[in-house]
Short mmCIF file of N, CA and C in Angstrom, two decimals:
data_model
loop_
_atom_site.label_atom_id
_atom_site.label_comp_id
_atom_site.label_asym_id
_atom_site.label_seq_id
_atom_site.Cartn_x
_atom_site.Cartn_y
_atom_site.Cartn_z
N MET E 488 178.19 88.72 38.17
CA MET E 488 177.20 88.36 37.19
C MET E 488 175.83 88.28 37.89
N PRO E 489 174.85 88.96 37.39
CA PRO E 489 173.53 88.98 38.02
C PRO E 489 172.85 87.62 38.15
N ASP E 490 173.14 86.69 37.20
CA ASP E 490 172.48 85.40 37.23
C ASP E 490 173.20 84.39 38.14
N ALA E 491 174.38 84.74 38.66
CA ALA E 491 175.13 83.80 39.48
C ALA E 491 174.34 83.46 40.74
N LYS E 492 174.31 82.17 41.08
CA LYS E 492 173.62 81.75 42.30
C LYS E 492 174.40 82.12 43.54
N ILE E 493 175.71 82.24 43.42
CA ILE E 493 176.54 82.59 44.55
C ILE E 493 177.06 84.02 44.35
N LYS E 494 176.84 84.82 45.35
CA LYS E 494 177.31 86.21 45.32
C LYS E 494 178.25 86.42 46.50
N PHE E 495 179.25 87.27 46.36
CA PHE E 495 180.16 87.47 47.47
C PHE E 495 180.48 88.96 47.58
N LEU E 496 180.91 89.32 48.79
CA LEU E 496 181.26 90.72 49.10
C LEU E 496 182.72 90.94 48.75
N ALA E 497 182.98 91.87 47.87
CA ALA E 497 184.36 92.17 47.48
C ALA E 497 184.70 93.63 47.66
N ALA E 498 184.06 94.26 48.62
CA ALA E 498 184.28 95.72 48.83
C ALA E 498 185.73 96.03 49.16
N GLU E 499 186.39 95.16 49.91
CA GLU E 499 187.76 95.44 50.31
C GLU E 499 188.74 95.45 49.12
N VAL E 500 188.30 94.98 47.98
CA VAL E 500 189.13 95.02 46.78
C VAL E 500 188.53 95.95 45.72
N GLY E 501 187.66 96.86 46.17
CA GLY E 501 187.12 97.86 45.27
C GLY E 501 185.76 97.57 44.71
N GLY E 502 185.06 96.58 45.25
CA GLY E 502 183.70 96.26 44.77
C GLY E 502 182.68 97.27 45.27
N LEU E 503 181.59 97.39 44.56
CA LEU E 503 180.47 98.22 44.95
C LEU E 503 179.28 97.34 45.34
N LEU E 504 178.52 97.75 46.32
CA LEU E 504 177.29 97.06 46.66
C LEU E 504 176.12 97.81 46.05
N LEU E 505 175.38 97.10 45.19
CA LEU E 505 174.28 97.71 44.48
C LEU E 505 172.97 97.01 44.83
N ASN E 506 171.89 97.79 44.88
CA ASN E 506 170.59 97.19 45.12
C ASN E 506 169.99 96.72 43.80
N GLY E 507 168.75 96.28 43.80
CA GLY E 507 168.11 95.77 42.60
C GLY E 507 167.87 96.83 41.54
N GLU E 508 168.01 98.09 41.92
CA GLU E 508 167.88 99.19 40.95
C GLU E 508 169.22 99.66 40.43
N GLY E 509 170.30 98.96 40.84
CA GLY E 509 171.64 99.32 40.38
C GLY E 509 172.25 100.51 41.09
N LYS E 510 171.72 100.86 42.27
CA LYS E 510 172.22 101.99 43.05
C LYS E 510 172.96 101.55 44.28
N ARG E 511 174.04 102.27 44.63
CA ARG E 511 174.75 101.98 45.88
C ARG E 511 173.78 102.24 47.05
N PHE E 512 173.88 101.38 48.08
CA PHE E 512 172.95 101.54 49.21
C PHE E 512 173.66 101.65 50.56
N CYS E 513 175.01 101.57 50.56
CA CYS E 513 175.74 101.70 51.83
C CYS E 513 177.20 101.98 51.56
N ASP E 514 177.92 102.29 52.65
CA ASP E 514 179.37 102.43 52.60
C ASP E 514 179.97 101.05 52.61
N GLU E 515 180.51 100.62 51.48
CA GLU E 515 181.02 99.26 51.35
C GLU E 515 182.13 98.90 52.34
N LEU E 516 182.83 99.89 52.84
CA LEU E 516 183.94 99.65 53.76
C LEU E 516 183.53 99.81 55.23
N GLY E 517 182.23 99.92 55.46
CA GLY E 517 181.75 100.04 56.84
C GLY E 517 181.97 98.73 57.60
N HIS E 518 181.74 98.80 58.92
CA HIS E 518 181.85 97.59 59.75
C HIS E 518 180.93 96.50 59.22
N SER E 519 181.33 95.25 59.40
CA SER E 519 180.57 94.16 58.84
C SER E 519 179.11 94.10 59.35
N ASP E 520 178.87 94.47 60.61
CA ASP E 520 177.51 94.43 61.13
C ASP E 520 176.65 95.49 60.43
N TYR E 521 177.22 96.65 60.14
CA TYR E 521 176.52 97.70 59.42
C TYR E 521 176.21 97.26 58.01
N VAL E 522 177.23 96.75 57.31
CA VAL E 522 177.08 96.35 55.90
C VAL E 522 176.05 95.21 55.81
N THR E 523 176.15 94.24 56.70
CA THR E 523 175.20 93.13 56.71
C THR E 523 173.76 93.63 56.92
N SER E 524 173.61 94.52 57.89
CA SER E 524 172.30 95.10 58.16
C SER E 524 171.71 95.80 56.94
N GLU E 525 172.54 96.55 56.22
CA GLU E 525 172.08 97.25 55.03
C GLU E 525 171.74 96.26 53.92
N ILE E 526 172.53 95.19 53.80
CA ILE E 526 172.24 94.18 52.79
C ILE E 526 170.87 93.56 53.06
N TRP E 527 170.62 93.19 54.32
CA TRP E 527 169.33 92.57 54.66
C TRP E 527 168.17 93.49 54.37
N LYS E 528 168.36 94.79 54.48
CA LYS E 528 167.27 95.74 54.19
C LYS E 528 166.89 95.70 52.71
N THR E 529 167.80 95.27 51.85
CA THR E 529 167.53 95.26 50.40
C THR E 529 166.91 93.94 49.95
N LYS E 530 166.90 92.95 50.80
CA LYS E 530 166.41 91.62 50.41
C LYS E 530 164.99 91.42 50.89
N LYS E 531 164.07 91.32 49.94
CA LYS E 531 162.67 91.09 50.25
C LYS E 531 162.22 89.87 49.47
N PHE E 532 162.29 88.68 50.09
CA PHE E 532 161.94 87.45 49.43
C PHE E 532 160.84 86.75 50.17
N SER E 533 159.90 86.18 49.45
CA SER E 533 159.00 85.21 50.05
C SER E 533 159.75 83.87 50.08
N GLY E 534 159.22 82.91 50.83
CA GLY E 534 159.87 81.60 50.84
C GLY E 534 159.93 80.99 49.45
N GLU E 535 158.82 81.13 48.71
CA GLU E 535 158.78 80.56 47.34
C GLU E 535 159.79 81.26 46.44
N ALA E 536 159.90 82.58 46.54
CA ALA E 536 160.85 83.33 45.70
C ALA E 536 162.28 82.95 46.05
N LEU E 537 162.58 82.80 47.35
CA LEU E 537 163.92 82.40 47.76
C LEU E 537 164.27 81.01 47.23
N ALA E 538 163.32 80.08 47.41
CA ALA E 538 163.56 78.72 46.93
C ALA E 538 163.85 78.72 45.41
N LYS E 539 163.07 79.48 44.67
CA LYS E 539 163.28 79.54 43.22
C LYS E 539 164.65 80.18 42.91
N GLU E 540 165.02 81.22 43.62
CA GLU E 540 166.30 81.90 43.40
C GLU E 540 167.49 80.95 43.61
N ILE E 541 167.41 80.09 44.62
CA ILE E 541 168.52 79.20 44.88
C ILE E 541 168.37 77.83 44.25
N GLY E 542 167.29 77.62 43.52
CA GLY E 542 167.12 76.43 42.73
C GLY E 542 166.65 75.18 43.48
N ILE E 543 165.84 75.38 44.52
CA ILE E 543 165.30 74.26 45.25
C ILE E 543 163.77 74.39 45.32
N SER E 544 163.10 73.34 45.79
CA SER E 544 161.66 73.42 45.94
C SER E 544 161.31 74.17 47.22
N ALA E 545 160.14 74.80 47.22
CA ALA E 545 159.67 75.52 48.42
C ALA E 545 159.51 74.54 49.57
N SER E 546 159.10 73.29 49.26
CA SER E 546 158.93 72.29 50.36
C SER E 546 160.28 71.94 50.99
N GLN E 547 161.36 71.86 50.19
CA GLN E 547 162.68 71.59 50.75
C GLN E 547 163.15 72.75 51.62
N LEU E 548 162.93 73.97 51.18
CA LEU E 548 163.31 75.12 51.99
C LEU E 548 162.56 75.12 53.31
N LYS E 549 161.26 74.85 53.29
CA LYS E 549 160.45 74.82 54.51
C LYS E 549 160.95 73.72 55.43
N ALA E 550 161.28 72.54 54.88
CA ALA E 550 161.78 71.46 55.68
C ALA E 550 163.07 71.81 56.37
N THR E 551 163.96 72.49 55.68
CA THR E 551 165.24 72.97 56.25
C THR E 551 165.01 73.92 57.40
N PHE E 552 164.11 74.90 57.20
CA PHE E 552 163.80 75.83 58.29
C PHE E 552 163.12 75.15 59.45
N ASP E 553 162.20 74.24 59.17
CA ASP E 553 161.52 73.48 60.25
C ASP E 553 162.55 72.68 61.07
N ASP E 554 163.48 72.07 60.36
CA ASP E 554 164.54 71.29 61.02
C ASP E 554 165.38 72.19 61.91
N TYR E 555 165.80 73.32 61.39
CA TYR E 555 166.62 74.26 62.16
C TYR E 555 165.83 74.78 63.38
N ASN E 556 164.57 75.08 63.18
CA ASN E 556 163.75 75.56 64.31
C ASN E 556 163.64 74.51 65.39
N ASP E 557 163.54 73.22 65.01
CA ASP E 557 163.56 72.16 66.03
C ASP E 557 164.88 72.12 66.78
N ILE E 558 165.98 72.35 66.07
CA ILE E 558 167.29 72.39 66.73
C ILE E 558 167.37 73.61 67.66
N ALA E 559 166.92 74.75 67.17
CA ALA E 559 167.01 76.00 67.97
C ALA E 559 166.15 75.91 69.23
N SER E 560 165.08 75.17 69.20
CA SER E 560 164.21 75.05 70.38
C SER E 560 164.57 73.83 71.22
N ASN E 561 165.72 73.23 70.93
CA ASN E 561 166.25 72.07 71.67
C ASN E 561 165.35 70.84 71.59
N ARG E 562 164.52 70.73 70.55
CA ARG E 562 163.72 69.54 70.32
C ARG E 562 164.50 68.48 69.56
N LYS E 563 165.64 68.90 69.02
CA LYS E 563 166.43 68.03 68.17
C LYS E 563 167.89 68.41 68.32
N LYS E 564 168.79 67.44 68.20
CA LYS E 564 170.23 67.69 68.26
C LYS E 564 170.73 68.12 66.87
N ASP E 565 171.63 69.14 66.86
CA ASP E 565 172.20 69.59 65.60
C ASP E 565 173.22 68.56 65.10
N PRO E 566 173.08 68.07 63.87
CA PRO E 566 173.99 67.07 63.34
C PRO E 566 175.42 67.65 63.15
N PHE E 567 175.58 68.96 63.19
CA PHE E 567 176.89 69.56 63.04
C PHE E 567 177.48 69.97 64.37
N GLY E 568 176.76 69.68 65.46
CA GLY E 568 177.30 69.93 66.81
C GLY E 568 177.09 71.32 67.34
N LYS E 569 176.33 72.16 66.63
CA LYS E 569 176.10 73.54 67.08
C LYS E 569 175.31 73.51 68.38
N LYS E 570 175.75 74.30 69.34
CA LYS E 570 175.07 74.42 70.62
C LYS E 570 174.22 75.68 70.61
N ILE E 571 172.94 75.51 70.84
CA ILE E 571 172.01 76.65 70.93
C ILE E 571 171.88 77.07 72.37
N LEU E 572 172.13 78.31 72.70
CA LEU E 572 172.02 78.77 74.06
C LEU E 572 170.55 78.92 74.44
N PRO E 573 170.22 78.58 75.69
CA PRO E 573 168.82 78.73 76.11
C PRO E 573 168.37 80.17 76.18
#
């Protein structure tokens, strides 16, 4: 469903991957790194557009990214225990 907030990859059961114009954009059964790379090429979101798409405020999205960047730069400990390599 186009309006669904959660989308999933179902190529292994016969699903098609379509871009915003309704056209196939990759081999759905390709290696996951290839398919993921092709999916990312189709996604062009600003922070505000992404926040709106997932139903949160732009300030909450920014706070989440700022928090993660602090964890990634070792300024803060990850509450989930993820270890960031130097």
